[in-house]
Amino acid sequence: MKKILLMLLLPTLVLASEYKSRFFAGGIIAHSLIESSARFCGNGDLHILGGWEFRPVSWFSMSPALVFERNGWSWDRAGHEGSISYFNPYLRLSLDFHVKGVVASVGGSYGRPVFFWGELDGKKTTTDDSLDMDYSGSIFYSIGYTIKDRYRVGLIQRMDGLYISDHEKYETVRVFMIGAFFTYLF
């Protein structure tokens, strides 16, 4: 059995040794909107990420990453102005397709957002407390370009779902995001 596994793994190991699998770090700056009858506009969607790009062949890679997101929204509705912010650490996995420096990616993520700050009509609505969401999930796609084999820049579009249970039923907040990313490949 060991010999069969070695025979199956050998071509993958040979291919993996020809291409660079490496660490990466980067960030995303984006604009987000909540799907709602009212307009909730993003007030700072920032992501800091780091991970490993496993590239077994020249045209394909898989990239798991740990990401820390800070996001929030502002609104003006029914004569009231307000804002709220949250922090969302999440794990993401992308499947990346490489063609002559262009990288197209699709993927998803799973996280646990925590709302930590809110304001309504200039008055703080949270006092040293936070609201835990059950989880968040997202799907995304991006397209970018690799410059000098070290830098990757591009555009990303993502749809998030923030989920919280309320007495045996789930409430869902859908968030749409579009932004730019920068990645440094070590």
PDB file of N, CA, C and O in Angstrom, residues 112-173:
ATOM      1  N   ARG A 112     -15.940  34.688  12.443  1.00  0.00           N
ATOM      2  CA  ARG A 112     -16.761  34.974  13.633  1.00  0.00           C
ATOM      3  C   ARG A 112     -16.714  36.468  13.932  1.00  0.00           C
ATOM      4  O   ARG A 112     -15.844  36.940  14.663  1.00  0.00           O
ATOM      5  N   PRO A 113     -17.635  37.241  13.373  1.00  0.00           N
ATOM      6  CA  PRO A 113     -17.622  38.689  13.591  1.00  0.00           C
ATOM      7  C   PRO A 113     -18.111  39.091  14.983  1.00  0.00           C
ATOM      8  O   PRO A 113     -18.940  38.413  15.577  1.00  0.00           O
ATOM      9  N   VAL A 114     -17.568  40.197  15.481  1.00  0.00           N
ATOM     10  CA  VAL A 114     -17.962  40.759  16.761  1.00  0.00           C
ATOM     11  C   VAL A 114     -18.245  42.245  16.554  1.00  0.00           C
ATOM     12  O   VAL A 114     -17.359  42.983  16.115  1.00  0.00           O
ATOM     13  N   PHE A 115     -19.472  42.685  16.832  1.00  0.00           N
ATOM     14  CA  PHE A 115     -19.801  44.107  16.761  1.00  0.00           C
ATOM     15  C   PHE A 115     -19.304  44.765  18.042  1.00  0.00           C
ATOM     16  O   PHE A 115     -19.579  44.296  19.133  1.00  0.00           O
ATOM     17  N   PHE A 116     -18.562  45.863  17.897  1.00  0.00           N
ATOM     18  CA  PHE A 116     -17.933  46.437  19.086  1.00  0.00           C
ATOM     19  C   PHE A 116     -18.158  47.924  19.272  1.00  0.00           C
ATOM     20  O   PHE A 116     -17.762  48.478  20.282  1.00  0.00           O
ATOM     21  N   TRP A 117     -18.792  48.607  18.362  1.00  0.00           N
ATOM     22  CA  TRP A 117     -18.952  50.049  18.517  1.00  0.00           C
ATOM     23  C   TRP A 117     -20.151  50.514  17.720  1.00  0.00           C
ATOM     24  O   TRP A 117     -20.376  50.072  16.605  1.00  0.00           O
ATOM     25  N   GLY A 118     -20.943  51.389  18.294  1.00  0.00           N
ATOM     26  CA  GLY A 118     -22.075  51.956  17.589  1.00  0.00           C
ATOM     27  C   GLY A 118     -22.359  53.370  18.067  1.00  0.00           C
ATOM     28  O   GLY A 118     -22.012  53.753  19.183  1.00  0.00           O
ATOM     29  N   GLU A 119     -22.999  54.134  17.184  1.00  0.00           N
ATOM     30  CA  GLU A 119     -23.323  55.517  17.497  1.00  0.00           C
ATOM     31  C   GLU A 119     -24.629  55.876  16.789  1.00  0.00           C
ATOM     32  O   GLU A 119     -24.840  55.509  15.642  1.00  0.00           O
ATOM     33  N   LEU A 120     -25.512  56.589  17.479  1.00  0.00           N
ATOM     34  CA  LEU A 120     -26.764  57.040  16.891  1.00  0.00           C
ATOM     35  C   LEU A 120     -26.962  58.505  17.256  1.00  0.00           C
ATOM     36  O   LEU A 120     -26.962  58.858  18.442  1.00  0.00           O
ATOM     37  N   ASP A 121     -27.090  59.350  16.249  1.00  0.00           N
ATOM     38  CA  ASP A 121     -27.252  60.799  16.431  1.00  0.00           C
ATOM     39  C   ASP A 121     -26.172  61.394  17.328  1.00  0.00           C
ATOM     40  O   ASP A 121     -26.430  62.208  18.204  1.00  0.00           O
ATOM     41  N   GLY A 122     -24.927  60.940  17.123  1.00  0.00           N
ATOM     42  CA  GLY A 122     -23.795  61.484  17.861  1.00  0.00           C
ATOM     43  C   GLY A 122     -23.610  60.919  19.250  1.00  0.00           C
ATOM     44  O   GLY A 122     -22.675  61.296  19.957  1.00  0.00           O
ATOM     45  N   LYS A 123     -24.458  60.001  19.693  1.00  0.00           N
ATOM     46  CA  LYS A 123     -24.340  59.413  21.030  1.00  0.00           C
ATOM     47  C   LYS A 123     -23.933  57.952  20.910  1.00  0.00           C
ATOM     48  O   LYS A 123     -24.455  57.206  20.076  1.00  0.00           O
ATOM     49  N   LYS A 124     -23.027  57.541  21.777  1.00  0.00           N
ATOM     50  CA  LYS A 124     -22.547  56.175  21.791  1.00  0.00           C
ATOM     51  C   LYS A 124     -23.677  55.233  22.196  1.00  0.00           C
ATOM     52  O   LYS A 124     -24.397  55.492  23.159  1.00  0.00           O
ATOM     53  N   THR A 125     -23.831  54.139  21.461  1.00  0.00           N
ATOM     54  CA  THR A 125     -24.889  53.171  21.769  1.00  0.00           C
ATOM     55  C   THR A 125     -24.345  51.913  22.414  1.00  0.00           C
ATOM     56  O   THR A 125     -25.104  51.028  22.787  1.00  0.00           O
ATOM     57  N   THR A 126     -23.034  51.792  22.512  1.00  0.00           N
ATOM     58  CA  THR A 126     -22.431  50.634  23.184  1.00  0.00           C
ATOM     59  C   THR A 126     -21.513  51.148  24.282  1.00  0.00           C
ATOM     60  O   THR A 126     -20.783  52.108  24.097  1.00  0.00           O
ATOM     61  N   THR A 127     -21.556  50.516  25.415  1.00  0.00           N
ATOM     62  CA  THR A 127     -20.711  50.886  26.535  1.00  0.00           C
ATOM     63  C   THR A 127     -19.937  49.651  26.976  1.00  0.00           C
ATOM     64  O   THR A 127     -20.452  48.820  27.720  1.00  0.00           O
ATOM     65  N   ASP A 128     -18.733  49.522  26.466  1.00  0.00           N
ATOM     66  CA  ASP A 128     -17.842  48.411  26.827  1.00  0.00           C
ATOM     67  C   ASP A 128     -18.518  47.048  26.697  1.00  0.00           C
ATOM     68  O   ASP A 128     -18.366  46.182  27.547  1.00  0.00           O
ATOM     69  N   ASP A 129     -19.312  46.883  25.679  1.00  0.00           N
ATOM     70  CA  ASP A 129     -19.905  45.578  25.440  1.00  0.00           C
ATOM     71  C   ASP A 129     -19.855  45.282  23.952  1.00  0.00           C
ATOM     72  O   ASP A 129     -19.540  46.130  23.142  1.00  0.00           O
ATOM     73  N   SER A 130     -20.148  44.054  23.600  1.00  0.00           N
ATOM     74  CA  SER A 130     -20.100  43.665  22.196  1.00  0.00           C
ATOM     75  C   SER A 130     -21.206  42.652  21.929  1.00  0.00           C
ATOM     76  O   SER A 130     -21.738  42.041  22.837  1.00  0.00           O
ATOM     77  N   LEU A 131     -21.527  42.484  20.680  1.00  0.00           N
ATOM     78  CA  LEU A 131     -22.535  41.535  20.245  1.00  0.00           C
ATOM     79  C   LEU A 131     -21.849  40.494  19.380  1.00  0.00           C
ATOM     80  O   LEU A 131     -21.227  40.823  18.377  1.00  0.00           O
ATOM     81  N   ASP A 132     -21.914  39.242  19.804  1.00  0.00           N
ATOM     82  CA  ASP A 132     -21.297  38.161  19.037  1.00  0.00           C
ATOM     83  C   ASP A 132     -22.273  37.629  18.007  1.00  0.00           C
ATOM     84  O   ASP A 132     -23.420  37.329  18.328  1.00  0.00           O
ATOM     85  N   MET A 133     -21.811  37.536  16.789  1.00  0.00           N
ATOM     86  CA  MET A 133     -22.578  36.872  15.745  1.00  0.00           C
ATOM     87  C   MET A 133     -22.246  35.381  15.828  1.00  0.00           C
ATOM     88  O   MET A 133     -21.206  35.003  16.354  1.00  0.00           O
ATOM     89  N   ASP A 134     -23.114  34.544  15.296  1.00  0.00           N
ATOM     90  CA  ASP A 134     -22.823  33.117  15.301  1.00  0.00           C
ATOM     91  C   ASP A 134     -21.670  32.784  14.356  1.00  0.00           C
ATOM     92  O   ASP A 134     -20.742  32.097  14.720  1.00  0.00           O
ATOM     93  N   TYR A 135     -21.744  33.278  13.131  1.00  0.00           N
ATOM     94  CA  TYR A 135     -20.658  33.064  12.178  1.00  0.00           C
ATOM     95  C   TYR A 135     -20.880  33.934  10.956  1.00  0.00           C
ATOM     96  O   TYR A 135     -21.945  34.524  10.768  1.00  0.00           O
ATOM     97  N   SER A 136     -19.872  33.989  10.121  1.00  0.00           N
ATOM     98  CA  SER A 136     -19.988  34.660   8.827  1.00  0.00           C
ATOM     99  C   SER A 136     -19.464  33.715   7.762  1.00  0.00           C
ATOM    100  O   SER A 136     -18.596  32.887   8.023  1.00  0.00           O
ATOM    101  N   GLY A 137     -20.004  33.854   6.581  1.00  0.00           N
ATOM    102  CA  GLY A 137     -19.534  33.066   5.452  1.00  0.00           C
ATOM    103  C   GLY A 137     -19.514  33.950   4.218  1.00  0.00           C
ATOM    104  O   GLY A 137     -20.298  34.890   4.119  1.00  0.00           O
ATOM    105  N   SER A 138     -18.609  33.684   3.321  1.00  0.00           N
ATOM    106  CA  SER A 138     -18.551  34.510   2.113  1.00  0.00           C
ATOM    107  C   SER A 138     -18.086  33.692   0.922  1.00  0.00           C
ATOM    108  O   SER A 138     -17.467  32.643   1.071  1.00  0.00           O
ATOM    109  N   ILE A 139     -18.405  34.215  -0.245  1.00  0.00           N
ATOM    110  CA  ILE A 139     -17.832  33.730  -1.490  1.00  0.00           C
ATOM    111  C   ILE A 139     -17.242  34.950  -2.188  1.00  0.00           C
ATOM    112  O   ILE A 139     -17.728  36.062  -2.015  1.00  0.00           O
ATOM    113  N   PHE A 140     -16.168  34.743  -2.921  1.00  0.00           N
ATOM    114  CA  PHE A 140     -15.531  35.879  -3.581  1.00  0.00           C
ATOM    115  C   PHE A 140     -14.866  35.434  -4.873  1.00  0.00           C
ATOM    116  O   PHE A 140     -14.619  34.248  -5.096  1.00  0.00           O
ATOM    117  N   TYR A 141     -14.585  36.412  -5.704  1.00  0.00           N
ATOM    118  CA  TYR A 141     -13.738  36.185  -6.864  1.00  0.00           C
ATOM    119  C   TYR A 141     -12.888  37.430  -7.064  1.00  0.00           C
ATOM    120  O   TYR A 141     -13.248  38.534  -6.662  1.00  0.00           O
ATOM    121  N   SER A 142     -11.739  37.232  -7.656  1.00  0.00           N
ATOM    122  CA  SER A 142     -10.818  38.347  -7.860  1.00  0.00           C
ATOM    123  C   SER A 142     -10.011  38.114  -9.129  1.00  0.00           C
ATOM    124  O   SER A 142      -9.892  36.995  -9.621  1.00  0.00           O
ATOM    125  N   ILE A 143      -9.458  39.190  -9.619  1.00  0.00           N
ATOM    126  CA  ILE A 143      -8.535  39.117 -10.747  1.00  0.00           C
ATOM    127  C   ILE A 143      -7.404  40.093 -10.467  1.00  0.00           C
ATOM    128  O   ILE A 143      -7.626  41.194  -9.979  1.00  0.00           O
ATOM    129  N   GLY A 144      -6.189  39.634 -10.723  1.00  0.00           N
ATOM    130  CA  GLY A 144      -5.031  40.464 -10.432  1.00  0.00           C
ATOM    131  C   GLY A 144      -3.878  40.182 -11.372  1.00  0.00           C
ATOM    132  O   GLY A 144      -3.968  39.331 -12.265  1.00  0.00           O
ATOM    133  N   TYR A 145      -2.788  40.891 -11.127  1.00  0.00           N
ATOM    134  CA  TYR A 145      -1.599  40.752 -11.967  1.00  0.00           C
ATOM    135  C   TYR A 145      -0.376  40.671 -11.063  1.00  0.00           C
ATOM    136  O   TYR A 145      -0.261  41.422 -10.087  1.00  0.00           O
ATOM    137  N   THR A 146       0.546  39.775 -11.391  1.00  0.00           N
ATOM    138  CA  THR A 146       1.784  39.617 -10.632  1.00  0.00           C
ATOM    139  C   THR A 146       2.879  40.451 -11.283  1.00  0.00           C
ATOM    140  O   THR A 146       3.151  40.324 -12.472  1.00  0.00           O
ATOM    141  N   ILE A 147       3.498  41.315 -10.473  1.00  0.00           N
ATOM    142  CA  ILE A 147       4.551  42.215 -10.936  1.00  0.00           C
ATOM    143  C   ILE A 147       5.880  41.763 -10.347  1.00  0.00           C
ATOM    144  O   ILE A 147       6.013  41.627  -9.131  1.00  0.00           O
ATOM    145  N   LYS A 148       6.873  41.543 -11.209  1.00  0.00           N
ATOM    146  CA  LYS A 148       8.234  41.167 -10.803  1.00  0.00           C
ATOM    147  C   LYS A 148       8.281  39.964  -9.863  1.00  0.00           C
ATOM    148  O   LYS A 148       9.124  39.897  -8.976  1.00  0.00           O
ATOM    149  N   ASP A 149       7.367  39.042 -10.035  1.00  0.00           N
ATOM    150  CA  ASP A 149       7.342  37.780  -9.298  1.00  0.00           C
ATOM    151  C   ASP A 149       7.198  37.951  -7.777  1.00  0.00           C
ATOM    152  O   ASP A 149       7.338  37.006  -7.030  1.00  0.00           O
ATOM    153  N   ARG A 150       6.950  39.155  -7.271  1.00  0.00           N
ATOM    154  CA  ARG A 150       6.850  39.408  -5.831  1.00  0.00           C
ATOM    155  C   ARG A 150       5.574  40.127  -5.419  1.00  0.00           C
ATOM    156  O   ARG A 150       5.095  39.952  -4.310  1.00  0.00           O
ATOM    157  N   TYR A 151       5.041  40.966  -6.275  1.00  0.00           N
ATOM    158  CA  TYR A 151       3.898  41.805  -5.926  1.00  0.00           C
ATOM    159  C   TYR A 151       2.690  41.389  -6.758  1.00  0.00           C
ATOM    160  O   TYR A 151       2.814  41.140  -7.951  1.00  0.00           O
ATOM    161  N   ARG A 152       1.550  41.353  -6.115  1.00  0.00           N
ATOM    162  CA  ARG A 152       0.318  41.036  -6.825  1.00  0.00           C
ATOM    163  C   ARG A 152      -0.715  42.114  -6.467  1.00  0.00           C
ATOM    164  O   ARG A 152      -0.942  42.382  -5.289  1.00  0.00           O
ATOM    165  N   VAL A 153      -1.334  42.701  -7.471  1.00  0.00           N
ATOM    166  CA  VAL A 153      -2.360  43.731  -7.273  1.00  0.00           C
ATOM    167  C   VAL A 153      -3.576  43.368  -8.115  1.00  0.00           C
ATOM    168  O   VAL A 153      -3.445  42.694  -9.137  1.00  0.00           O
ATOM    169  N   GLY A 154      -4.757  43.815  -7.670  1.00  0.00           N
ATOM    170  CA  GLY A 154      -5.942  43.505  -8.447  1.00  0.00           C
ATOM    171  C   GLY A 154      -7.222  43.965  -7.778  1.00  0.00           C
ATOM    172  O   GLY A 154      -7.204  44.723  -6.799  1.00  0.00           O
ATOM    173  N   LEU A 155      -8.337  43.475  -8.307  1.00  0.00           N
ATOM    174  CA  LEU A 155      -9.672  43.816  -7.823  1.00  0.00           C
ATOM    175  C   LEU A 155     -10.348  42.566  -7.263  1.00  0.00           C
ATOM    176  O   LEU A 155     -10.119  41.455  -7.755  1.00  0.00           O
ATOM    177  N   ILE A 156     -11.183  42.786  -6.255  1.00  0.00           N
ATOM    178  CA  ILE A 156     -11.893  41.675  -5.620  1.00  0.00           C
ATOM    179  C   ILE A 156     -13.354  42.059  -5.410  1.00  0.00           C
ATOM    180  O   ILE A 156     -13.657  43.220  -5.134  1.00  0.00           O
ATOM    181  N   GLN A 157     -14.250  41.092  -5.577  1.00  0.00           N
ATOM    182  CA  GLN A 157     -15.656  41.288  -5.267  1.00  0.00           C
ATOM    183  C   GLN A 157     -16.084  40.129  -4.382  1.00  0.00           C
ATOM    184  O   GLN A 157     -15.739  38.972  -4.642  1.00  0.00           O
ATOM    185  N   ARG A 158     -16.842  40.463  -3.331  1.00  0.00           N
ATOM    186  CA  ARG A 158     -17.193  39.458  -2.330  1.00  0.00           C
ATOM    187  C   ARG A 158     -18.631  39.657  -1.861  1.00  0.00           C
ATOM    188  O   ARG A 158     -19.117  40.778  -1.801  1.00  0.00           O
ATOM    189  N   MET A 159     -19.303  38.557  -1.525  1.00  0.00           N
ATOM    190  CA  MET A 159     -20.617  38.618  -0.903  1.00  0.00           C
ATOM    191  C   MET A 159     -20.541  37.873   0.420  1.00  0.00           C
ATOM    192  O   MET A 159     -20.158  36.707   0.462  1.00  0.00           O
ATOM    193  N   ASP A 160     -20.855  38.580   1.512  1.00  0.00           N
ATOM    194  CA  ASP A 160     -20.825  38.003   2.856  1.00  0.00           C
ATOM    195  C   ASP A 160     -22.232  37.753   3.351  1.00  0.00           C
ATOM    196  O   ASP A 160     -23.161  38.476   3.011  1.00  0.00           O
ATOM    197  N   GLY A 161     -22.335  36.790   4.223  1.00  0.00           N
ATOM    198  CA  GLY A 161     -23.548  36.584   5.002  1.00  0.00           C
ATOM    199  C   GLY A 161     -23.152  36.584   6.466  1.00  0.00           C
ATOM    200  O   GLY A 161     -22.269  35.827   6.876  1.00  0.00           O
ATOM    201  N   LEU A 162     -23.743  37.469   7.265  1.00  0.00           N
ATOM    202  CA  LEU A 162     -23.521  37.498   8.707  1.00  0.00           C
ATOM    203  C   LEU A 162     -24.738  36.857   9.353  1.00  0.00           C
ATOM    204  O   LEU A 162     -25.867  37.277   9.111  1.00  0.00           O
ATOM    205  N   TYR A 163     -24.539  35.837  10.179  1.00  0.00           N
ATOM    206  CA  TYR A 163     -25.638  35.034  10.706  1.00  0.00           C
ATOM    207  C   TYR A 163     -25.684  35.115  12.224  1.00  0.00           C
ATOM    208  O   TYR A 163     -24.673  34.974  12.894  1.00  0.00           O
ATOM    209  N   ILE A 164     -26.882  35.331  12.773  1.00  0.00           N
ATOM    210  CA  ILE A 164     -27.095  35.318  14.217  1.00  0.00           C
ATOM    211  C   ILE A 164     -28.399  34.584  14.482  1.00  0.00           C
ATOM    212  O   ILE A 164     -29.383  34.758  13.764  1.00  0.00           O
ATOM    213  N   SER A 165     -28.403  33.716  15.495  1.00  0.00           N
ATOM    214  CA  SER A 165     -29.628  32.980  15.814  1.00  0.00           C
ATOM    215  C   SER A 165     -30.421  33.742  16.863  1.00  0.00           C
ATOM    216  O   SER A 165     -29.868  34.340  17.770  1.00  0.00           O
ATOM    217  N   ASP A 166     -31.718  33.719  16.695  1.00  0.00           N
ATOM    218  CA  ASP A 166     -32.617  34.393  17.615  1.00  0.00           C
ATOM    219  C   ASP A 166     -33.772  33.443  17.916  1.00  0.00           C
ATOM    220  O   ASP A 166     -34.736  33.362  17.160  1.00  0.00           O
ATOM    221  N   HIS A 167     -33.651  32.693  19.003  1.00  0.00           N
ATOM    222  CA  HIS A 167     -34.696  31.750  19.424  1.00  0.00           C
ATOM    223  C   HIS A 167     -35.079  30.789  18.297  1.00  0.00           C
ATOM    224  O   HIS A 167     -36.174  30.812  17.769  1.00  0.00           O
ATOM    225  N   GLU A 168     -34.112  29.993  17.891  1.00  0.00           N
ATOM    226  CA  GLU A 168     -34.276  28.912  16.926  1.00  0.00           C
ATOM    227  C   GLU A 168     -34.512  29.350  15.485  1.00  0.00           C
ATOM    228  O   GLU A 168     -34.939  28.570  14.654  1.00  0.00           O
ATOM    229  N   LYS A 169     -34.265  30.598  15.169  1.00  0.00           N
ATOM    230  CA  LYS A 169     -34.286  30.995  13.760  1.00  0.00           C
ATOM    231  C   LYS A 169     -33.078  31.890  13.504  1.00  0.00           C
ATOM    232  O   LYS A 169     -32.580  32.556  14.403  1.00  0.00           O
ATOM    233  N   TYR A 170     -32.608  31.856  12.285  1.00  0.00           N
ATOM    234  CA  TYR A 170     -31.430  32.632  11.921  1.00  0.00           C
ATOM    235  C   TYR A 170     -31.812  33.935  11.248  1.00  0.00           C
ATOM    236  O   TYR A 170     -32.674  33.957  10.375  1.00  0.00           O
ATOM    237  N   GLU A 171     -31.165  34.999  11.671  1.00  0.00           N
ATOM    238  CA  GLU A 171     -31.255  36.282  10.982  1.00  0.00           C
ATOM    239  C   GLU A 171     -30.017  36.397  10.114  1.00  0.00           C
ATOM    240  O   GLU A 171     -28.916  36.057  10.543  1.00  0.00           O
ATOM    241  N   THR A 172     -30.172  36.878   8.904  1.00  0.00           N
ATOM    242  CA  THR A 172     -29.056  36.995   7.976  1.00  0.00           C
ATOM    243  C   THR A 172     -28.925  38.431   7.503  1.00  0.00           C
ATOM    244  O   THR A 172     -29.909  39.055   7.121  1.00  0.00           O
ATOM    245  N   VAL A 173     -27.703  38.934   7.533  1.00  0.00           N
ATOM    246  CA  VAL A 173     -27.387  40.239   6.957  1.00  0.00           C
ATOM    247  C   VAL A 173     -26.472  39.968   5.772  1.00  0.00           C
ATOM    248  O   VAL A 173     -25.412  39.348   5.927  1.00  0.00           O
TER     249      VAL A 173
END
